[in-house]
Amino acid sequence: MSEATNIHPIFNSLLSREKKEGLLKQNGVVLWMTGLSGSGKSTLAKALEFALYDLGYKTMLLDGDNLRTGVNNNLGFSEEDRMENVRRSAEVSKLFASAGLVTICSLISPTEEIRAIARDIIGEEDFKQVHIDCPFEVCAERDVKGLYKKALAGEIKNFTGLDSPFDIPKDPFVRIPTHEQSLEDSLKQLLEAVLPIIKLDENK
């Protein structure tokens, strides 16, 4: 892809992020939820969004499957396409966070290299990695989408955790062991981690 030479960014003249956050009375952030298929990412992401709404926070939920029906609908599951999937999702997440929204991005994003791309795009301060921790065997037992049965039968190639790697996050913002606790307890743990960072410090 050739680089465009006629682009003139206007970032410096836009309404500031600080003003947008002040209007919304919250800090923008990206909660990057990573984990195996069936680990509970989407379920917990939806529960978190509803809980934050009830508390008066403005959010945007970006789910991997939803993104693949729209902005990422031309991508497959090769390593190159996975990286592009994450790159686009990270760029979109960055825009929402800069508008002051609590952005919940739920993607498998399986490798440290791929997640580093997202972190570099979004920025260290805004990127909060949430590891939805559930072993392959438990996810396979749940098999909520019927994908594990197909993958184990060889009908799906490049399946994360089977014939495509999943790197366990080394130092996540928070780790949620969904195989060890209920949805209610997982949501409580996540809220306890998230609320202090999205609450606006009006004395800043």
Backbone as numpy.savetxt, mean C-alpha at the origin, in Angstrom:
# Nx Ny Nz CAx CAy CAz Cx Cy Cz
11.65 3.95 -23.77 10.80 5.15 -23.77 11.69 6.40 -23.77
11.47 7.28 -24.73 12.29 8.50 -24.81 11.82 9.54 -23.80
12.76 10.32 -23.31 12.43 11.35 -22.34 11.83 12.56 -23.03
10.75 13.07 -22.46 10.15 14.28 -23.02 11.03 15.48 -22.68
11.15 16.38 -23.62 12.02 17.54 -23.40 11.22 18.83 -23.28
9.91 18.73 -23.43 9.08 19.94 -23.40 8.20 20.00 -22.16
8.70 19.44 -21.05 7.94 19.44 -19.80 8.46 20.55 -18.89
7.54 21.32 -18.34 7.91 22.44 -17.46 7.10 22.35 -16.17
7.58 21.59 -15.17 6.84 21.41 -13.91 6.53 22.74 -13.23
5.37 22.78 -12.58 4.96 24.00 -11.88 4.81 23.76 -10.38
5.50 22.72 -9.86 5.33 22.34 -8.47 5.53 23.51 -7.51
6.52 24.35 -7.77 6.86 25.43 -6.84 5.79 26.50 -6.73
4.89 26.56 -7.72 3.87 27.60 -7.70 2.50 27.08 -7.28
2.42 25.80 -6.90 1.14 25.22 -6.50 0.82 25.56 -5.04
-0.45 25.43 -4.70 -0.88 25.59 -3.31 -0.11 24.59 -2.45
0.41 25.04 -1.32 1.31 24.20 -0.54 0.59 23.03 0.13
1.35 21.99 0.34 0.83 20.83 1.07 0.43 21.22 2.49
1.21 22.09 3.10 0.92 22.52 4.47 -0.46 23.14 4.57
-0.84 23.95 3.59 -2.17 24.57 3.59 -3.26 23.53 3.41
-3.02 22.55 2.56 -4.02 21.49 2.34 -4.21 20.66 3.60
-3.10 20.33 4.25 -3.19 19.56 5.49 -3.88 20.37 6.58
-3.61 21.66 6.62 -4.28 22.52 7.59 -5.77 22.57 7.38
-6.19 22.61 6.10 -7.62 22.61 5.78 -8.29 21.31 6.21
-7.60 20.19 5.98 -8.14 18.88 6.31 -7.94 18.51 7.78
-7.04 19.24 8.45 -6.72 18.98 9.87 -6.15 17.57 10.06
-5.22 17.21 9.20 -4.56 15.92 9.30 -3.26 15.95 8.50
-2.39 14.99 8.78 -1.16 14.85 8.02 -1.34 13.83 6.91
-0.91 14.18 5.70 -0.92 13.22 4.62 0.18 12.18 4.83
-0.10 10.94 4.44 0.86 9.85 4.61 0.46 8.72 3.67
1.40 7.82 3.38 1.08 6.62 2.61 1.33 5.40 3.49
0.28 4.65 3.74 0.38 3.40 4.47 0.48 2.30 3.42
1.69 1.79 3.22 1.96 0.83 2.15 1.82 -0.58 2.72
0.69 -1.23 2.44 0.37 -2.53 3.03 0.86 -3.64 2.10
1.81 -4.42 2.59 2.39 -5.49 1.79 2.20 -6.83 2.48
2.03 -7.87 1.68 1.83 -9.21 2.22 1.37 -10.14 1.12
1.36 -11.42 1.39 0.96 -12.41 0.40 -0.52 -12.27 0.03
-0.88 -12.79 -1.13 -2.28 -12.87 -1.51 -3.03 -13.70 -0.46
-4.14 -13.16 0.04 -4.91 -13.88 1.05 -4.46 -13.62 2.48
-3.47 -12.75 2.66 -2.98 -12.47 4.01 -3.94 -11.58 4.80
-4.83 -10.88 4.09 -5.78 -10.01 4.77 -5.57 -8.54 4.48
-4.74 -8.22 3.49 -4.44 -6.82 3.18 -5.70 -6.02 2.86
-6.48 -6.49 1.91 -7.67 -5.74 1.47 -8.70 -5.64 2.58
-8.88 -6.72 3.31 -9.86 -6.73 4.41 -9.49 -5.71 5.47
-8.21 -5.70 5.85 -7.76 -4.77 6.88 -7.72 -3.34 6.36
-7.36 -3.17 5.09 -7.34 -1.83 4.50 -8.73 -1.22 4.51
-9.73 -2.01 4.14 -11.11 -1.51 4.14 -11.58 -1.19 5.56
-11.24 -2.06 6.50 -11.63 -1.81 7.89 -10.98 -0.54 8.42
-9.71 -0.34 8.06 -9.00 0.87 8.49 -9.64 2.12 7.90
-9.98 2.07 6.63 -10.58 3.25 6.00 -11.90 3.62 6.69
-12.74 2.64 6.97 -14.00 2.93 7.64 -13.77 3.47 9.05
-12.79 2.90 9.76 -12.50 3.37 11.12 -12.00 4.80 11.11
-11.12 5.14 10.16 -10.61 6.50 10.07 -11.70 7.48 9.67
-12.59 7.05 8.79 -13.74 7.88 8.41 -14.59 8.21 9.63
-14.85 7.21 10.45 -15.66 7.42 11.66 -14.98 8.40 12.62
-13.64 8.48 12.54 -12.90 9.39 13.41 -12.70 10.77 12.76
-13.22 10.93 11.55 -13.18 12.24 10.90 -12.00 12.47 9.98
-11.26 11.41 9.64 -10.11 11.55 8.76 -10.49 11.29 7.31
-9.82 12.00 6.40 -10.08 11.86 4.97 -9.03 10.90 4.39
-9.50 9.89 3.67 -8.62 8.83 3.21 -8.79 8.56 1.71
-7.84 7.80 1.17 -7.97 7.24 -0.17 -7.39 5.84 -0.13
-8.20 4.86 -0.52 -7.77 3.47 -0.54 -7.44 3.04 -1.96
-6.21 2.61 -2.17 -5.77 2.10 -3.47 -5.47 0.62 -3.32
-6.33 -0.21 -3.90 -6.18 -1.65 -3.79 -5.53 -2.19 -5.07
-4.62 -3.15 -4.92 -3.89 -3.67 -6.06 -4.78 -4.19 -7.18
-5.82 -4.95 -6.82 -6.72 -5.49 -7.84 -7.48 -4.37 -8.55
-7.92 -3.37 -7.78 -8.63 -2.24 -8.40 -7.72 -1.46 -9.33
-6.48 -1.24 -8.91 -5.53 -0.51 -9.74 -5.25 -1.25 -11.05
-5.27 -2.58 -10.98 -5.00 -3.37 -12.18 -6.19 -3.39 -13.15
-7.34 -2.89 -12.73 -8.46 -2.77 -13.66 -8.49 -1.39 -14.32
-7.62 -0.49 -13.86 -7.61 0.87 -14.40 -6.23 1.30 -14.82
-5.58 2.09 -13.98 -4.31 2.71 -14.35 -3.23 1.67 -14.69
-3.35 0.46 -14.14 -2.35 -0.58 -14.40 -2.91 -1.75 -15.21
-3.96 -1.50 -15.98 -4.64 -2.62 -16.65 -3.88 -3.22 -17.83
-2.77 -2.61 -18.21 -1.98 -3.16 -19.31 -0.76 -3.93 -18.82
-0.71 -4.22 -17.51 0.46 -4.88 -16.94 0.17 -6.32 -16.56
1.17 -7.17 -16.71 1.06 -8.56 -16.30 1.77 -8.78 -14.98
2.39 -9.97 -14.82 3.02 -10.30 -13.54 4.48 -10.70 -13.70
5.08 -10.29 -14.81 6.52 -10.48 -14.95 7.22 -9.55 -13.96
8.50 -9.77 -13.74 9.25 -8.91 -12.80 9.21 -7.45 -13.26
9.36 -7.25 -14.57 9.34 -5.89 -15.12 7.97 -5.23 -14.91
6.90 -5.99 -15.16 5.56 -5.43 -14.99 5.22 -5.19 -13.52
5.69 -6.06 -12.64 5.47 -5.85 -11.21 6.12 -4.55 -10.75
7.33 -4.30 -11.25 8.02 -3.06 -10.88 7.28 -1.84 -11.41
6.77 -1.93 -12.64 6.02 -0.81 -13.20 4.70 -0.63 -12.47
4.07 -1.73 -12.06 2.83 -1.67 -11.28 3.06 -0.89 -9.98
4.15 -1.19 -9.31 4.47 -0.51 -8.06 4.86 0.94 -8.32
5.63 1.18 -9.38 6.05 2.55 -9.68 4.84 3.45 -9.90
3.90 3.01 -10.73 2.71 3.81 -10.99 1.88 4.00 -9.72
1.71 2.92 -8.97 0.91 3.00 -7.74 1.54 3.94 -6.73
2.87 3.93 -6.67 3.59 4.83 -5.75 3.43 6.28 -6.18
3.51 6.54 -7.47 3.35 7.92 -7.97 1.95 8.44 -7.65
0.93 7.60 -7.83 -0.44 8.00 -7.51 -0.59 8.23 -6.01
-0.02 7.33 -5.21 -0.08 7.47 -3.75 0.58 8.76 -3.29
1.70 9.09 -3.90 2.43 10.32 -3.55 1.55 11.54 -3.79
0.81 11.55 -4.90 -0.07 12.68 -5.21 -1.16 12.84 -4.15
-1.75 11.74 -3.74 -2.81 11.81 -2.73 -2.25 12.28 -1.39
-1.09 11.75 -1.01 -0.49 12.16 0.26 -0.15 13.64 0.25
0.34 14.14 -0.90 0.69 15.55 -0.99 -0.54 16.44 -0.94
-1.71 15.85 -1.20 -2.97 16.60 -1.07 -3.51 16.53 0.36
-2.75 15.86 1.25 -3.14 15.80 2.66 -3.97 14.60 3.04
-4.14 13.65 2.13 -4.97 12.48 2.42 -4.17 11.36 3.07
-4.83 10.61 3.94 -4.26 9.39 4.47 -4.48 8.33 3.40
-3.39 7.94 2.74 -3.49 7.07 1.57 -3.10 5.64 1.96
-4.03 4.73 1.76 -3.83 3.33 2.10 -3.62 2.57 0.80
-2.41 2.09 0.58 -2.09 1.40 -0.67 -1.84 -0.07 -0.36
-2.69 -0.94 -0.88 -2.64 -2.36 -0.59 -2.14 -3.13 -1.80
-0.86 -3.48 -1.80 -0.23 -4.21 -2.90 0.67 -5.31 -2.34
0.72 -6.43 -3.04 1.63 -7.49 -2.61 3.06 -6.97 -2.56
3.48 -6.23 -3.60 4.84 -5.65 -3.70 5.86 -6.56 -3.03
6.18 -7.68 -3.67 6.81 -8.81 -2.98 8.27 -8.69 -2.58
9.06 -7.85 -3.26 10.50 -7.86 -2.96 10.97 -6.55 -2.33
12.09 -6.64 -1.64 12.69 -5.45 -1.04 13.02 -4.42 -2.12
13.49 -4.90 -3.28 13.83 -3.99 -4.37 12.61 -3.22 -4.85
11.51 -3.90 -5.01 10.28 -3.25 -5.48 9.77 -2.25 -4.45
9.81 -2.64 -3.18 9.33 -1.73 -2.13 10.25 -0.52 -1.98
11.54 -0.71 -2.26 12.47 0.41 -2.22 12.14 1.43 -3.30
11.67 0.96 -4.45 11.24 1.87 -5.51 10.10 2.75 -5.00
9.13 2.11 -4.36 7.99 2.86 -3.82 8.44 3.86 -2.77
9.35 3.43 -1.89 9.84 4.32 -0.82 10.58 5.52 -1.41
11.38 5.28 -2.43 12.13 6.37 -3.05 11.21 7.39 -3.72
10.14 6.90 -4.35 9.20 7.79 -5.03 8.40 8.60 -4.01
7.88 7.92 -3.01 6.99 8.56 -2.04 7.77 9.43 -1.05
8.95 8.98 -0.71 9.77 9.70 0.26 9.77 8.99 1.61
10.92 8.95 2.23 11.10 8.22 3.49 10.11 8.66 4.57
9.87 9.96 4.66 9.02 10.48 5.74 7.56 10.07 5.57
7.09 10.00 4.33 5.68 9.68 4.09 5.41 8.19 3.95
6.43 7.42 3.64 6.26 5.99 3.35 6.26 5.18 4.63
5.11 4.61 4.98 4.99 3.79 6.19 4.58 2.38 5.76
5.55 1.48 5.86 5.31 0.12 5.40 4.61 -0.71 6.47
3.48 -1.30 6.09 2.69 -2.14 7.00 2.78 -3.58 6.48
3.42 -4.44 7.23 3.56 -5.83 6.80 2.38 -6.64 7.33
1.53 -7.07 6.42 0.43 -7.96 6.79 0.99 -9.37 6.76
1.34 -9.86 7.91 2.15 -11.06 8.06 1.26 -12.29 8.21
1.33 -13.17 7.21 0.57 -14.42 7.27 1.34 -15.45 6.44
1.66 -16.61 6.99 2.45 -17.60 6.26 1.75 -18.12 5.01
2.55 -18.56 4.05 2.03 -19.11 2.79 1.02 -20.21 3.06
1.32 -21.12 4.00 0.45 -22.26 4.27 -0.93 -21.82 4.74
-0.98 -20.78 5.58 -2.26 -20.29 6.07 -3.04 -19.60 4.95
-2.34 -18.80 4.15 -3.00 -18.14 3.02 -3.54 -19.18 2.04
-2.79 -20.27 1.85 -3.23 -21.33 0.94 -4.47 -22.03 1.48
-4.55 -22.16 2.80 -5.74 -22.77 3.41 -6.96 -21.87 3.24
-6.75 -20.58 3.41 -7.85 -19.62 3.24 -8.29 -19.59 1.78
-7.34 -19.41 0.88 -7.53 -19.39 -0.58 -8.82 -18.67 -0.96
-8.98 -17.44 -0.48 -10.25 -16.71 -0.64 -10.60 -16.43 -2.10
-9.60 -16.40 -2.98 -9.86 -16.12 -4.40 -9.69 -17.36 -5.27
-9.36 -18.49 -4.65 -9.16 -19.71 -5.41 -7.85 -19.74 -6.19
-6.95 -18.81 -5.88 -5.71 -18.68 -6.64 -4.67 -19.73 -6.24
-4.64 -20.07 -4.95 -3.63 -21.01 -4.49 -3.85 -22.40 -5.09
-5.08 -22.81 -5.18 -5.40 -24.11 -5.78 -4.90 -24.16 -7.22
-5.14 -23.08 -7.97 -4.68 -23.03 -9.36 -3.15 -22.98 -9.44
-2.54 -22.18 -8.56 -1.09 -22.05 -8.58 -0.41 -23.37 -8.23
-0.92 -24.06 -7.23 -0.32 -25.33 -6.81 -0.53 -26.41 -7.87
-1.56 -26.23 -8.70 -1.81 -27.17 -9.80 -1.03 -26.79 -11.06
-0.25 -25.72 -10.97 0.56 -25.28 -12.10 -0.20 -24.46 -13.13
-1.42 -24.03 -12.77 -2.24 -23.26 -13.73 -1.90 -21.77 -13.71
-1.23 -21.30 -12.66 -0.80 -19.90 -12.57 0.71 -19.89 -12.36
1.41 -19.18 -13.21 2.85 -19.07 -13.10 3.23 -17.77 -12.41
4.46 -17.71 -11.90 4.98 -16.53 -11.20 4.09 -16.15 -10.03
3.65 -17.15 -9.26 2.76 -16.90 -8.13 3.60 -16.60 -6.89
3.33 -15.45 -6.28 4.13 -14.98 -5.15 4.11 -15.97 -4.00
5.31 -16.32 -3.52 5.45 -17.25 -2.41 5.63 -18.69 -2.84
5.34 -18.95 -4.13 5.48 -20.31 -4.66 6.63 -20.39 -5.65
6.45 -19.85 -6.84 7.54 -19.82 -7.81 7.99 -18.40 -8.12
7.57 -17.46 -7.30 8.03 -16.08 -7.36 8.27 -15.64 -5.92
9.37 -14.94 -5.64 9.76 -14.69 -4.24 8.89 -13.66 -3.52
8.85 -13.80 -2.20 8.32 -12.75 -1.33 9.35 -12.52 -0.23
9.91 -11.32 -0.22 10.89 -10.95 0.80 10.17 -10.39 2.02
10.40 -11.01 3.17 9.79 -10.50 4.40 10.40 -9.14 4.73
9.57 -8.10 4.91 10.11 -6.77 5.24 11.01 -6.81 6.47
12.16 -6.17 6.35 13.15 -6.22 7.43 12.79 -5.31 8.60
12.28 -4.14 8.30 12.02 -3.16 9.36 10.76 -2.37 9.05
9.59 -3.03 9.08 8.35 -2.33 8.74 7.95 -1.33 9.82
7.13 -0.38 9.43 6.55 0.57 10.38 5.75 -0.17 11.44
5.01 -1.18 10.99 4.27 -2.04 11.91 4.04 -3.39 11.24
4.09 -4.44 12.02 3.83 -5.79 11.52 2.52 -6.29 12.13
1.59 -6.72 11.28 0.29 -7.19 11.74 0.19 -8.69 11.47
0.27 -9.54 12.51 0.21 -10.99 12.31 -1.24 -11.48 12.22
-1.81 -11.41 11.02 -3.23 -11.72 10.86 -3.56 -13.18 11.11
-2.56 -14.05 11.12 -2.80 -15.48 11.40 -2.84 -15.75 12.91
-2.49 -14.75 13.69 -2.41 -14.95 15.14 -3.48 -14.18 15.91
-4.19 -13.28 15.22 -5.18 -12.46 15.93 -6.37 -12.15 15.03
-7.44 -11.70 15.66 -8.68 -11.41 14.95 -8.55 -10.13 14.14
-9.52 -9.92 13.25 -9.56 -8.67 12.48 -9.67 -7.48 13.42
-10.48 -7.62 14.46 -10.67 -6.51 15.40 -9.35 -6.16 16.10
-8.59 -7.17 16.51 -7.32 -6.91 17.17 -6.28 -6.35 16.19
-6.33 -6.84 14.95 -5.41 -6.32 13.93 -5.71 -4.86 13.65
-6.98 -4.52 13.55 -7.37 -3.13 13.30 -6.96 -2.24 14.48
-7.15 -2.72 15.68 -6.77 -1.95 16.87 -5.26 -1.69 16.86
-4.46 -2.71 16.55 -3.01 -2.55 16.51 -2.61 -1.53 15.44
-3.26 -1.60 14.29 -2.92 -0.69 13.20 -3.32 0.74 13.54
-4.49 0.92 14.11 -4.93 2.26 14.50 -4.00 2.89 15.53
-3.56 2.09 16.48 -2.65 2.60 17.51 -1.33 3.09 16.91
-0.92 2.47 15.80 0.31 2.89 15.14 0.08 4.11 14.25
-1.08 4.17 13.62 -1.35 5.18 12.60 -1.81 6.52 13.17
-2.68 6.50 14.16 -3.28 7.74 14.64 -2.26 8.80 15.08
-1.20 8.42 15.80 -0.24 9.47 16.21 0.44 10.18 15.05
0.60 9.51 13.90 1.34 10.16 12.80 0.42 10.96 11.88
-0.88 10.70 11.92 -1.77 11.47 11.04 -2.44 12.64 11.76
-2.34 12.65 13.07 -2.92 13.75 13.84 -2.09 15.02 13.61
-2.73 16.07 13.17 -2.01 17.30 12.84 -1.56 18.02 14.10
-0.28 18.39 14.10 0.27 19.19 15.20 0.00 20.65 14.87
-1.02 21.21 15.48 -1.43 22.58 15.16 -0.46 23.62 15.67
0.54 23.19 16.44 1.55 24.13 16.95 2.76 24.23 16.04
2.77 23.43 14.95 3.91 23.46 14.03 3.99 24.80 13.32
